[in-house]
Tab-separated table of N, CA and C in Angstrom:
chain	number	residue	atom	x	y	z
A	965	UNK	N	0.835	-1.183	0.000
A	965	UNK	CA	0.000	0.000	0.000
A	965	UNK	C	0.873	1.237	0.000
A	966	UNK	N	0.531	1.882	-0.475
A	966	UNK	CA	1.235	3.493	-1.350
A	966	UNK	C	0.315	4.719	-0.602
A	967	UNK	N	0.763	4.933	0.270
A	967	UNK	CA	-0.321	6.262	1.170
A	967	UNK	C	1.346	7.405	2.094
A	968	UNK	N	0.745	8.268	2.079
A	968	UNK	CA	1.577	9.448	2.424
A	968	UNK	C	1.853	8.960	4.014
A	969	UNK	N	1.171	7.791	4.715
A	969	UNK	CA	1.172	7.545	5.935
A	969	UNK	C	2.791	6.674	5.920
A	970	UNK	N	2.442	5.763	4.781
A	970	UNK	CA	3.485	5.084	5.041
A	970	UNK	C	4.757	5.429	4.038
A	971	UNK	N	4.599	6.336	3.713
A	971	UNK	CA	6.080	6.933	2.877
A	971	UNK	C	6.525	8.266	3.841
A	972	UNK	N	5.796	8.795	4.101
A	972	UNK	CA	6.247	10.036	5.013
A	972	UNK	C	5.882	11.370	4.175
A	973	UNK	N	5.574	12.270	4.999
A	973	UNK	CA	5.493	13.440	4.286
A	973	UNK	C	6.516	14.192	3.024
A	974	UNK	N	7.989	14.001	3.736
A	974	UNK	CA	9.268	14.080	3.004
A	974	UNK	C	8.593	13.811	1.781
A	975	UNK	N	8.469	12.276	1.915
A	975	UNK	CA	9.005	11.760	0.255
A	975	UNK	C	7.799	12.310	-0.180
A	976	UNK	N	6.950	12.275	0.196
A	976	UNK	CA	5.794	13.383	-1.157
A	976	UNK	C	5.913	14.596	-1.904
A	977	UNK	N	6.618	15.471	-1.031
A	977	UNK	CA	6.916	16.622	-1.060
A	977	UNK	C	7.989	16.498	-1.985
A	978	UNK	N	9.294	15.485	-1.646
A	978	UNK	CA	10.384	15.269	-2.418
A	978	UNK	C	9.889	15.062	-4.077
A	979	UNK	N	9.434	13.979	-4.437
A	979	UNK	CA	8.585	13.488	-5.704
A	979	UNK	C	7.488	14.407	-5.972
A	980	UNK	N	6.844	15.203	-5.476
A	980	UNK	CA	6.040	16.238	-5.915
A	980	UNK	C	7.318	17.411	-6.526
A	981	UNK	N	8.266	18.063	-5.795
A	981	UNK	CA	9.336	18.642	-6.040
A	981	UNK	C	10.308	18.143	-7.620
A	982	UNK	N	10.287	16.728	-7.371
A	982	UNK	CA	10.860	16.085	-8.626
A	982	UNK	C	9.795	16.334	-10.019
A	983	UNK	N	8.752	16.496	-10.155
A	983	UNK	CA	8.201	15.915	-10.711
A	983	UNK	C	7.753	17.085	-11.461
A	984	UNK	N	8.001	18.534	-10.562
A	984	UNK	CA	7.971	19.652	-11.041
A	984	UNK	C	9.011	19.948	-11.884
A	985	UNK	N	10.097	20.026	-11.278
A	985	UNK	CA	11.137	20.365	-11.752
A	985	UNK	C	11.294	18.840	-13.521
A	986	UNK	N	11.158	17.959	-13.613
A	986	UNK	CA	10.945	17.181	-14.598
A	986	UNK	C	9.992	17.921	-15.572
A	987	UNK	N	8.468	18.386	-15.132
A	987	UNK	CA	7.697	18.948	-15.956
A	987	UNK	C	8.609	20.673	-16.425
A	988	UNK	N	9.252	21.558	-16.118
A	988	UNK	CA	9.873	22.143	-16.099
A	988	UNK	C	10.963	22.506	-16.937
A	989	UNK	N	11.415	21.257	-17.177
A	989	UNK	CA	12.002	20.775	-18.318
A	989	UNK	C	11.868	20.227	-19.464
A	990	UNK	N	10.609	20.120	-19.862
A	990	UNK	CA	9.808	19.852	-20.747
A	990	UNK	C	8.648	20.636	-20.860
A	991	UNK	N	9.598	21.966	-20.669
A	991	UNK	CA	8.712	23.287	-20.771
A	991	UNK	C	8.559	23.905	-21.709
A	992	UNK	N	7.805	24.480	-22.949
A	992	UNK	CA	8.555	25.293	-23.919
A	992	UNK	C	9.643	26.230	-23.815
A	993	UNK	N	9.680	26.985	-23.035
A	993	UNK	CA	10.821	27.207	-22.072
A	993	UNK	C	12.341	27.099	-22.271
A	994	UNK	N	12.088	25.594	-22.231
A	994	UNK	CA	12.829	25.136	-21.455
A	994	UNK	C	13.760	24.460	-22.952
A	995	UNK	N	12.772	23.765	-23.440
A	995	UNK	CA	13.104	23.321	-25.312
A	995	UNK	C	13.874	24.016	-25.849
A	996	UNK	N	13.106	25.297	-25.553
A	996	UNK	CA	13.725	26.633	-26.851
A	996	UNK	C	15.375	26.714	-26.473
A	997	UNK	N	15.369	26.877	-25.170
A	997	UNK	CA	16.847	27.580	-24.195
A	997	UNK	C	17.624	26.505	-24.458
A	998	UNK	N	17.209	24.814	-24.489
A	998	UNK	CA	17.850	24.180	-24.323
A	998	UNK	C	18.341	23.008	-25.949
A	999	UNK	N	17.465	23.417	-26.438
A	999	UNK	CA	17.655	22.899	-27.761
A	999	UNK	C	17.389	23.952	-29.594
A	1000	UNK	N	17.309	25.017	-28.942
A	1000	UNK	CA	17.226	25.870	-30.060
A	1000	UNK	C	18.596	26.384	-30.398
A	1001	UNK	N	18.576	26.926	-31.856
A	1001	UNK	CA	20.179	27.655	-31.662
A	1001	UNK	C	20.344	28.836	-31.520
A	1002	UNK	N	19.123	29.387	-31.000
A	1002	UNK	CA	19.148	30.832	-30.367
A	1002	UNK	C	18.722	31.476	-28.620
A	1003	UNK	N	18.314	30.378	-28.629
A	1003	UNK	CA	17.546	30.069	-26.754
A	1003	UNK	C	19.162	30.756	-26.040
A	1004	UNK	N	20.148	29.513	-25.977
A	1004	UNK	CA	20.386	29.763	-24.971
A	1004	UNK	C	21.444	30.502	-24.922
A	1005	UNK	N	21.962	31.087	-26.158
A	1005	UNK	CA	22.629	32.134	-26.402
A	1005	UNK	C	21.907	33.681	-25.988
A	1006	UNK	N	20.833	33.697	-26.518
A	1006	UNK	CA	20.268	35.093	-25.971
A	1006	UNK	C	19.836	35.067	-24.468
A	1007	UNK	N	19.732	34.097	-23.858
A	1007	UNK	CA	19.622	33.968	-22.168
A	1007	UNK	C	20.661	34.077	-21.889
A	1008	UNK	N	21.776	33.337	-22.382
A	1008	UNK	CA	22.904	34.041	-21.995
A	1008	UNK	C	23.764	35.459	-21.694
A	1009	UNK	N	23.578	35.901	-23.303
A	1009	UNK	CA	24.055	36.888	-23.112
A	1009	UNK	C	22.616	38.062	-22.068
A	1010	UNK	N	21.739	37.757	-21.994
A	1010	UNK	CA	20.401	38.291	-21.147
A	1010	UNK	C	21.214	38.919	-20.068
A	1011	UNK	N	21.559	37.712	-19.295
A	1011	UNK	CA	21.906	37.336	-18.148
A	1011	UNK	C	23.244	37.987	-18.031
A	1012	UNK	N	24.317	37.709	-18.836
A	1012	UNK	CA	25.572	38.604	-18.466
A	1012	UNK	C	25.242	40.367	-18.224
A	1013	UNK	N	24.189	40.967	-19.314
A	1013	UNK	CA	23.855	42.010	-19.025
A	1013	UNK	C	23.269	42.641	-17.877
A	1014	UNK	N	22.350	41.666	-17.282
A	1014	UNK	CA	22.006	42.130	-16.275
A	1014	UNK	C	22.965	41.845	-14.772
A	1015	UNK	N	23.516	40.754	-15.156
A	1015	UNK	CA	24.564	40.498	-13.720
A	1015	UNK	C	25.711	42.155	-13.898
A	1016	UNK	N	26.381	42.235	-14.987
A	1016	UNK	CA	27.179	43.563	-15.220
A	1016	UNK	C	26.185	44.808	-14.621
A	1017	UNK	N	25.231	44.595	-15.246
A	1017	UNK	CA	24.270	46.176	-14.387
A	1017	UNK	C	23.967	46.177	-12.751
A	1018	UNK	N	23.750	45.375	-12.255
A	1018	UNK	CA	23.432	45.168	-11.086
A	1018	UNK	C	24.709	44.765	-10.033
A	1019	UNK	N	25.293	44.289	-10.325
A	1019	UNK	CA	26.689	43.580	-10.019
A	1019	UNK	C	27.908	45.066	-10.085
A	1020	UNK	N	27.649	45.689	-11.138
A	1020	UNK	CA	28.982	46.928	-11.601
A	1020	UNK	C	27.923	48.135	-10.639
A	1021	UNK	N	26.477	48.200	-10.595
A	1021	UNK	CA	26.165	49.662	-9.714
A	1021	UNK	C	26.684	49.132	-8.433
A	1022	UNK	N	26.457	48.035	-7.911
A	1022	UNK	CA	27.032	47.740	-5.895
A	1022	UNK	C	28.030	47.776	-5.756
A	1023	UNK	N	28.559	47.294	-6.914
A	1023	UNK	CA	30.275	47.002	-6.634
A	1023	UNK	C	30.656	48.571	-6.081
A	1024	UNK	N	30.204	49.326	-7.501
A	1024	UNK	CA	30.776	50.817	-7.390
A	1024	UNK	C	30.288	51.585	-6.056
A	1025	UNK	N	28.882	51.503	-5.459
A	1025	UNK	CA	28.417	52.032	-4.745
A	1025	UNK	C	29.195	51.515	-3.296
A	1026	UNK	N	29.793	50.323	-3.087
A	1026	UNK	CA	29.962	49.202	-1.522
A	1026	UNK	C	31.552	50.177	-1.706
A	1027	UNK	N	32.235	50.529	-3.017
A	1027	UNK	CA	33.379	50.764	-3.283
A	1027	UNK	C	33.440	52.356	-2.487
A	1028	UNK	N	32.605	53.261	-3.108
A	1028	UNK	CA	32.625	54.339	-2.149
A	1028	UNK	C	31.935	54.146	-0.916
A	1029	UNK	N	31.135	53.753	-0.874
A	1029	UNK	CA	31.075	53.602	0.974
A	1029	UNK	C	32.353	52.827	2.068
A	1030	UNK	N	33.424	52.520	1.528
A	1030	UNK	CA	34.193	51.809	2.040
A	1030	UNK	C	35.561	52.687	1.870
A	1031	UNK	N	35.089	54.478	1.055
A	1031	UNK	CA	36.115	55.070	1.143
A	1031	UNK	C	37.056	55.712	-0.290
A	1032	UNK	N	36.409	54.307	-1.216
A	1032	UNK	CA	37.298	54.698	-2.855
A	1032	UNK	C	36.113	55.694	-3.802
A	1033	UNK	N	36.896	56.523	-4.453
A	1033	UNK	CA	36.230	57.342	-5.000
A	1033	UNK	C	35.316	58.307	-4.355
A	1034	UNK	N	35.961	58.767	-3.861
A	1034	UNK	CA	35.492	59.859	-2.643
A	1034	UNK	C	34.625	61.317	-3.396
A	1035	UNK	N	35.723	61.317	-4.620
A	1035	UNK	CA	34.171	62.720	-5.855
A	1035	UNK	C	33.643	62.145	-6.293
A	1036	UNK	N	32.813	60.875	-6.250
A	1036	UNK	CA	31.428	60.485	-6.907
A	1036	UNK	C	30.531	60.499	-5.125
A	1037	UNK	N	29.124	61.597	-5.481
A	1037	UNK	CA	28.404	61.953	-4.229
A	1037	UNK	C	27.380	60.253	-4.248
A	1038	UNK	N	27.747	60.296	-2.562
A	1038	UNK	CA	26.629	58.978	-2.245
A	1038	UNK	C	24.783	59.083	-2.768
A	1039	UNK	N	25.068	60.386	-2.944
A	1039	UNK	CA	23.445	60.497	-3.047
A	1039	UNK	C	23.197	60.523	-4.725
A	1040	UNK	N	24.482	60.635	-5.479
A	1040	UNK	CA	23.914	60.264	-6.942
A	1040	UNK	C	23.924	58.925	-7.566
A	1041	UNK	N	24.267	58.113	-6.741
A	1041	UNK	CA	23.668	56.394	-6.747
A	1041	UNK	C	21.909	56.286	-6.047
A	1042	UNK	N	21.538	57.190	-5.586
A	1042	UNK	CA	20.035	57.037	-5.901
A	1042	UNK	C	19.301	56.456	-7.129
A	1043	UNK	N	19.962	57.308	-8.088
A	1043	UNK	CA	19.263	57.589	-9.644
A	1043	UNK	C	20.001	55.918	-10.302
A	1044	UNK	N	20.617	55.212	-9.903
A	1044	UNK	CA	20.930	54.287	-10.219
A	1044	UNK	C	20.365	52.986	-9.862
A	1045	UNK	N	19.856	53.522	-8.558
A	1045	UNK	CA	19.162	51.832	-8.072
A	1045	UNK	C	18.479	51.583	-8.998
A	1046	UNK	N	17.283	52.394	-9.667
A	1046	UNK	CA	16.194	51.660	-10.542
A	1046	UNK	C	16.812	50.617	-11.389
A	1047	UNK	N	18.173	51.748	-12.121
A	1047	UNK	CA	18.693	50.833	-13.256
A	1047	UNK	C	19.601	49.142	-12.546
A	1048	UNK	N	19.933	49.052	-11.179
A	1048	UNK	CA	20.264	47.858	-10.469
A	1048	UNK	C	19.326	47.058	-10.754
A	1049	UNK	N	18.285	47.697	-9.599
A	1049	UNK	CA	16.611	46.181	-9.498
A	1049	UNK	C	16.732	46.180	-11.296
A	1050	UNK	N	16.937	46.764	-12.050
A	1050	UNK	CA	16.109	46.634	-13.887
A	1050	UNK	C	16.909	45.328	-14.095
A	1051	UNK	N	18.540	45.244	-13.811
A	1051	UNK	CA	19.673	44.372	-13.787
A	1051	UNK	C	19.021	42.856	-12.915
A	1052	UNK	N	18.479	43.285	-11.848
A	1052	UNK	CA	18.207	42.112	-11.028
A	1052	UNK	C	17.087	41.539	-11.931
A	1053	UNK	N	16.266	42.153	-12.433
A	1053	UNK	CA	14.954	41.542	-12.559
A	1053	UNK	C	15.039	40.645	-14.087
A	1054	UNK	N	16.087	41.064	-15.117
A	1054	UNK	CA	16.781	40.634	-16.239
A	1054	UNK	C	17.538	39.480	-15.843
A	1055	UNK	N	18.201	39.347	-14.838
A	1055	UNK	CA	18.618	38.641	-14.355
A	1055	UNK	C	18.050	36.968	-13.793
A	1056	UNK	N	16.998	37.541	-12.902
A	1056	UNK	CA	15.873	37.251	-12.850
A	1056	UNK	C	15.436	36.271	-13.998
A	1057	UNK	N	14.581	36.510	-14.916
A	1057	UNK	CA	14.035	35.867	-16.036
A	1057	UNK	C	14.872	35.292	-16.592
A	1058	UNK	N	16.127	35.992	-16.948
A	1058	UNK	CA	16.770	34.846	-17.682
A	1058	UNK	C	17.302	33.911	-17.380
A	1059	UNK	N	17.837	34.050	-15.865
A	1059	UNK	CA	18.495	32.777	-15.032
A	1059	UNK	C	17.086	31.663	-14.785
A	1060	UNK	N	15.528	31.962	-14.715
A	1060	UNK	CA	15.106	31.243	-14.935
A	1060	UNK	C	14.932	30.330	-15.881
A	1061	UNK	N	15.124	31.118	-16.857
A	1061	UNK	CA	14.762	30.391	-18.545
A	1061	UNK	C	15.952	29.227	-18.698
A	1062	UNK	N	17.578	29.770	-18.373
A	1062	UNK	CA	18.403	28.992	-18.110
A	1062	UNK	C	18.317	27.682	-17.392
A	1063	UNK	N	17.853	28.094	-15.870
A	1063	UNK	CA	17.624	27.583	-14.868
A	1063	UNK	C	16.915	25.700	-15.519
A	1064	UNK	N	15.128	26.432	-16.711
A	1064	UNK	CA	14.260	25.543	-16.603
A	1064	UNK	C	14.986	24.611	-17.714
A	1065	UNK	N	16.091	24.968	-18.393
A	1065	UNK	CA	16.859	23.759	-18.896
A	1065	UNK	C	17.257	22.560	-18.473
A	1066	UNK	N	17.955	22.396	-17.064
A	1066	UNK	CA	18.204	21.517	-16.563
A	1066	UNK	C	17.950	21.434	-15.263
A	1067	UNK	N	16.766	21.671	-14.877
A	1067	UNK	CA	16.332	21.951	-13.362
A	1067	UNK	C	16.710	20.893	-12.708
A	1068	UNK	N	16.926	19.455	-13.018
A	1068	UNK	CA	16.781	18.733	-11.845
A	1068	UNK	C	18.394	18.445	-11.502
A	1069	UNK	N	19.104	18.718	-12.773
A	1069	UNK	CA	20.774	18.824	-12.462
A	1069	UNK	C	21.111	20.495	-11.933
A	1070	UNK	N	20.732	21.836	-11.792
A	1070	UNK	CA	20.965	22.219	-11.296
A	1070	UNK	C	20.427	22.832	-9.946
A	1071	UNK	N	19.330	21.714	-9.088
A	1071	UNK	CA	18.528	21.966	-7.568
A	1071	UNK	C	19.594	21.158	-6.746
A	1072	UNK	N	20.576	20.360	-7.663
A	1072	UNK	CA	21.165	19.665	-6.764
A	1072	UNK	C	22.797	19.676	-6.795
A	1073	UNK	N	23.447	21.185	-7.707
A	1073	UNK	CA	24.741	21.400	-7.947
A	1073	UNK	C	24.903	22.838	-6.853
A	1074	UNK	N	25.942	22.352	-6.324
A	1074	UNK	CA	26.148	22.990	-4.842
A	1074	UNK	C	26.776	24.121	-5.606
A	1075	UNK	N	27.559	25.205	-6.378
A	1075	UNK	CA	27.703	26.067	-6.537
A	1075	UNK	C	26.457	26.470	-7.236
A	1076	UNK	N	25.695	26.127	-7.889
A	1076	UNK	CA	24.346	26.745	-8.382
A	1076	UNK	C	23.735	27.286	-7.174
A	1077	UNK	N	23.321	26.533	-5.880
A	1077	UNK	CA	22.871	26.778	-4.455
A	1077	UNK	C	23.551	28.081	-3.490
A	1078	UNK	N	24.783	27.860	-4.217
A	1078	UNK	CA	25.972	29.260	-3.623
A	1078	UNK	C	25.231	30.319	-4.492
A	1079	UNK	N	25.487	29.887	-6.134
A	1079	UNK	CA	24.897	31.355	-6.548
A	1079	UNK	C	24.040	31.860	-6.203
A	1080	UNK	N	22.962	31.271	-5.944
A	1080	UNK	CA	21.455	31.674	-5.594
A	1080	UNK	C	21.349	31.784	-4.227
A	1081	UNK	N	22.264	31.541	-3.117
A	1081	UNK	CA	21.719	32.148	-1.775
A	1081	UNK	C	22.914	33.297	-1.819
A	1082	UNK	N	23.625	33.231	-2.815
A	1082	UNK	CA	24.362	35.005	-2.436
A	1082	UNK	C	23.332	35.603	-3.121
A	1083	UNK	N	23.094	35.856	-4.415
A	1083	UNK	CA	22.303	36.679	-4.730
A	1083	UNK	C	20.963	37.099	-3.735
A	1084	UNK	N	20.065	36.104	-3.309
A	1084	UNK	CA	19.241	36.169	-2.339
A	1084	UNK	C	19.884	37.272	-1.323
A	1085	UNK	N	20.775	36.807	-0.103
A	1085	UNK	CA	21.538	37.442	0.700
A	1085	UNK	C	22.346	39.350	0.073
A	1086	UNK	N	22.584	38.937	-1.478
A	1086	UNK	CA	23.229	40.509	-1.834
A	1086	UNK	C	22.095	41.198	-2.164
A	1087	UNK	N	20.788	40.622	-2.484
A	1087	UNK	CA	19.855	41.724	-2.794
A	1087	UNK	C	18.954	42.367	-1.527
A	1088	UNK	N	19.150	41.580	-0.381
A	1088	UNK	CA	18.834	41.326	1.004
A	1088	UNK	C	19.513	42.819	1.583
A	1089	UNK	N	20.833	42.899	0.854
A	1089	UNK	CA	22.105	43.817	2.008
A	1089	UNK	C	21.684	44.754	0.843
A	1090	UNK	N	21.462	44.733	-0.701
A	1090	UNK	CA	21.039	45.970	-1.607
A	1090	UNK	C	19.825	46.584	-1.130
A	1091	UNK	N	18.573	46.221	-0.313
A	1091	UNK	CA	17.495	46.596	0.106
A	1091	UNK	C	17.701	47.669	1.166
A	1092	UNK	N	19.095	46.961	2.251
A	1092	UNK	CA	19.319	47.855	3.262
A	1092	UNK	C	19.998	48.606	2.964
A	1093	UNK	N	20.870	48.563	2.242
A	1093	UNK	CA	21.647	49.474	1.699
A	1093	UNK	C	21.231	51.152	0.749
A	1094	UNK	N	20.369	50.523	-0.014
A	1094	UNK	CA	19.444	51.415	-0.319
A	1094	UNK	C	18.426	52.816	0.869
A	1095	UNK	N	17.743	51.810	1.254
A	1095	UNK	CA	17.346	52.380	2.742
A	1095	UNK	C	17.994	53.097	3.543
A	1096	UNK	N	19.127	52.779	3.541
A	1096	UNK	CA	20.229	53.368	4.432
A	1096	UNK	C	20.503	54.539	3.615
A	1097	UNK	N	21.118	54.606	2.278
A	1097	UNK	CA	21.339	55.876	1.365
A	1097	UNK	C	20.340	56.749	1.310
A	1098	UNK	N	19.209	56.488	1.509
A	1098	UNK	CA	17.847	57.186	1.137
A	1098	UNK	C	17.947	58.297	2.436
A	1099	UNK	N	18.190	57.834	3.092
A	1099	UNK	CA	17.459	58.391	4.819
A	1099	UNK	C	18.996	59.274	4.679
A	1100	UNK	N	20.488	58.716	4.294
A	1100	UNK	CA	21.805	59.595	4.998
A	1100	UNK	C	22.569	60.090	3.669
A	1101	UNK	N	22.588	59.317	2.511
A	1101	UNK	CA	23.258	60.062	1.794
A	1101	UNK	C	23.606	61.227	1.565
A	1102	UNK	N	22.359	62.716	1.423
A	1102	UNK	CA	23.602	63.747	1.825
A	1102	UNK	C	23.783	64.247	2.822
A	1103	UNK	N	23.528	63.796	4.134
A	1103	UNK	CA	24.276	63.577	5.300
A	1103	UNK	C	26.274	62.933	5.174
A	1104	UNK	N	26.215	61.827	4.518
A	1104	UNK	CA	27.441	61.383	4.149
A	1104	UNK	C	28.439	62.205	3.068
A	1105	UNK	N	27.598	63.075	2.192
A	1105	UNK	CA	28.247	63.427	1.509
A	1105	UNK	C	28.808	64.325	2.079
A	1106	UNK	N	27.800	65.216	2.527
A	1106	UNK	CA	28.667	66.828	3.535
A	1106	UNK	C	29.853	65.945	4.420
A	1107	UNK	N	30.299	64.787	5.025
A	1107	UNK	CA	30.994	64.664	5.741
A	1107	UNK	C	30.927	62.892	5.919
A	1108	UNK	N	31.983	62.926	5.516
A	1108	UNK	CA	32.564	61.427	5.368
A	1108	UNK	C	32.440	60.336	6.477
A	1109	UNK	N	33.051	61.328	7.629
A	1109	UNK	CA	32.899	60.630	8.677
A	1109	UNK	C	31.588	60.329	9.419
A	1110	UNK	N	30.558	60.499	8.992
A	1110	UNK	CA	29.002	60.292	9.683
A	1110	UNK	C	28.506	58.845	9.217
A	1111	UNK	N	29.651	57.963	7.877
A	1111	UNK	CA	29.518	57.156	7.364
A	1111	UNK	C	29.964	55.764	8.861
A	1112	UNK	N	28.707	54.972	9.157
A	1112	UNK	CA	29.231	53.938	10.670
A	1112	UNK	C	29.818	52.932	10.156
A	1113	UNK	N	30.598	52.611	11.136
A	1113	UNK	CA	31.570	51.279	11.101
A	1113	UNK	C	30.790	50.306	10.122
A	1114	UNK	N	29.404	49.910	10.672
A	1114	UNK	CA	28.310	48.769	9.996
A	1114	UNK	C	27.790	49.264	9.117
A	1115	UNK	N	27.933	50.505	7.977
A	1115	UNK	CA	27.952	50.607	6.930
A	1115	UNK	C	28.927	50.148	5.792
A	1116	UNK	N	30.028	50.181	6.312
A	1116	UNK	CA	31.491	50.088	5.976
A	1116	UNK	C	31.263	48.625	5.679
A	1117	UNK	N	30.860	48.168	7.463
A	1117	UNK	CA	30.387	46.139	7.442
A	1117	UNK	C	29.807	45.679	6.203
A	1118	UNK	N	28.874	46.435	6.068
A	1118	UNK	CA	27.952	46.344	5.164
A	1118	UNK	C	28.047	46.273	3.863
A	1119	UNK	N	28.959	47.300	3.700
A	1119	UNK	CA	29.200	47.013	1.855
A	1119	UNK	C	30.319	46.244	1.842
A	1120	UNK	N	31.272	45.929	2.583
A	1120	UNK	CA	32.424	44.859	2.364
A	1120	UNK	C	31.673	43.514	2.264
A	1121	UNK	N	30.710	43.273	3.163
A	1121	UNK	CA	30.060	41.889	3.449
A	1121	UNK	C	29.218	41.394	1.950
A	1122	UNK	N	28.651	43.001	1.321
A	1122	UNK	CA	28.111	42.563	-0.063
A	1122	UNK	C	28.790	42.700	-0.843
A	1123	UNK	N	30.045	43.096	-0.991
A	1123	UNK	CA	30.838	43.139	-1.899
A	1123	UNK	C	31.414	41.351	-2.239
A	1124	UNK	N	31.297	40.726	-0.919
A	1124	UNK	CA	32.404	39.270	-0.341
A	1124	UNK	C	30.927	38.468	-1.414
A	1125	UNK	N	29.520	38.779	-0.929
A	1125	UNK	CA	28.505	38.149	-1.312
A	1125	UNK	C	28.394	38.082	-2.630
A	1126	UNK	N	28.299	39.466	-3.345
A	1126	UNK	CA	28.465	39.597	-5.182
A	1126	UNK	C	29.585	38.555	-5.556
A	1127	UNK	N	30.923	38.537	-4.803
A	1127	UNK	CA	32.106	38.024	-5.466
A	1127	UNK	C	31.303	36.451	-5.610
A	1128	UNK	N	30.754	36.019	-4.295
A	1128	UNK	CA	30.582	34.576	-3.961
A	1128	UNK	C	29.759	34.159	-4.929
A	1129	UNK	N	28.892	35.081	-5.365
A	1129	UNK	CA	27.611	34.851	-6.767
A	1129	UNK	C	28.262	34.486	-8.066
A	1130	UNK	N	29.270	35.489	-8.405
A	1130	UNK	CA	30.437	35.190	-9.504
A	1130	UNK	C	30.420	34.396	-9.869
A	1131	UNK	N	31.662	33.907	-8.698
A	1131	UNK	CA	32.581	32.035	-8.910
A	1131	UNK	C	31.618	30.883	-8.441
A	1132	UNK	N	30.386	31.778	-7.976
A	1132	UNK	CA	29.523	30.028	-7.919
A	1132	UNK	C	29.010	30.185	-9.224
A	1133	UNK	N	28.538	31.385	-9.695
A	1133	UNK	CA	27.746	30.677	-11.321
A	1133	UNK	C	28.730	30.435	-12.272
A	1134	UNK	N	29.878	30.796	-12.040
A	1134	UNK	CA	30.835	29.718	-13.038
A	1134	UNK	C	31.581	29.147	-12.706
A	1135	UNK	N	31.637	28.101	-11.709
A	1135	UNK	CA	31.764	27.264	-11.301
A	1135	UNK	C	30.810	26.187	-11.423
A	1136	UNK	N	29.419	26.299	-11.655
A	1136	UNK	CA	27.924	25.746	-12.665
A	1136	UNK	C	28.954	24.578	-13.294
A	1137	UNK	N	29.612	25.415	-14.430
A	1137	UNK	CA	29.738	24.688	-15.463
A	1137	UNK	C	31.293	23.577	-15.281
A	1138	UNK	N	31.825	23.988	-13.951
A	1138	UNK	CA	33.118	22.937	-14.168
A	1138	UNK	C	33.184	21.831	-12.724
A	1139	UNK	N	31.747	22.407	-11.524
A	1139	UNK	CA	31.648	20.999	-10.598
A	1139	UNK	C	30.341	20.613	-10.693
């Protein structure tokens, strides 16, 4: 007898999980990206564009809050977040489209899992970070030093997180 009593909740959830990720892949989707000769080149290059937009505004922004480039004002990375989240959200779609190629080989490749809980975690520290610029930026600008230790924390820690997103998504392709 075959009942959720005697398999356990786990394994339902597990094989419900499998079974998605299988349908997923036999997504149109998933066909195009993965067997067309234009899919997964234009997700590709999708995706480099938006990791460079989103990835090159924090870098630059964690870079002056930590002290470098001291004549670019904290408060004219305002006008930039939109164009970041635009980076994340490109990012976004196309790492899915990628993603629904080989879902069930990459839910279970441990630098794929790195990429995706830094990004999670760097857009986590981009939220506060943001927040934080909104409320002090030209507070910081008139005077450098009003900038706190755990701001400083802060963009080094997402700077360590972006790097970790990097070498786990290419690292994808060689563990």
């Amino acid at each position: 007898r075959d009942s959720v009593a005697s398999r356990g909740l786990g394994d339902v959830y597990k094989r419900q999980g499998d079974q998605m990720l299988e349908w997923l892949e036999y997504s149109s989707i998933s066909i195009w990206v993965g067997e067309s000769i234009w899919g997964y080149p234009i997700m590709l290059g999708l995706h480099v564009i938006g990791l460079a937009t989103v990835v090159g505004i924090f870098t630059m922004l964690n870079f002056r809050i930590l002290g470098l480039f001291e004549s670019l004002e904290l408060s004219s990375f305002m006008e930039f977040f939109k164009l970041a989240w635009i980076g994340l959200l490109i990012n976004a779609a196309s790492g899915f489209a990628l993603f629904s190629s080989q879902a069930t080989f990459y839910i279970t490749n441990i630098p794929f899992l790195v990429k995706i809980s830094s990004i999670l975690v760097g857009s986590i520290i981009g939220v506060k970070i943001h927040c934080r610029l909104r409320k002090s930026a030209k507070i910081w600008d008139q005077d450098k030093n009003k900038l706190k230790t755990q701001d400083r924390i802060l963009a080094g820690f997402s700077l360590f997180v972006w790097l970790c997103a990097i070498f786990g998504g290419r690292l994808i392709a060689y563990i």
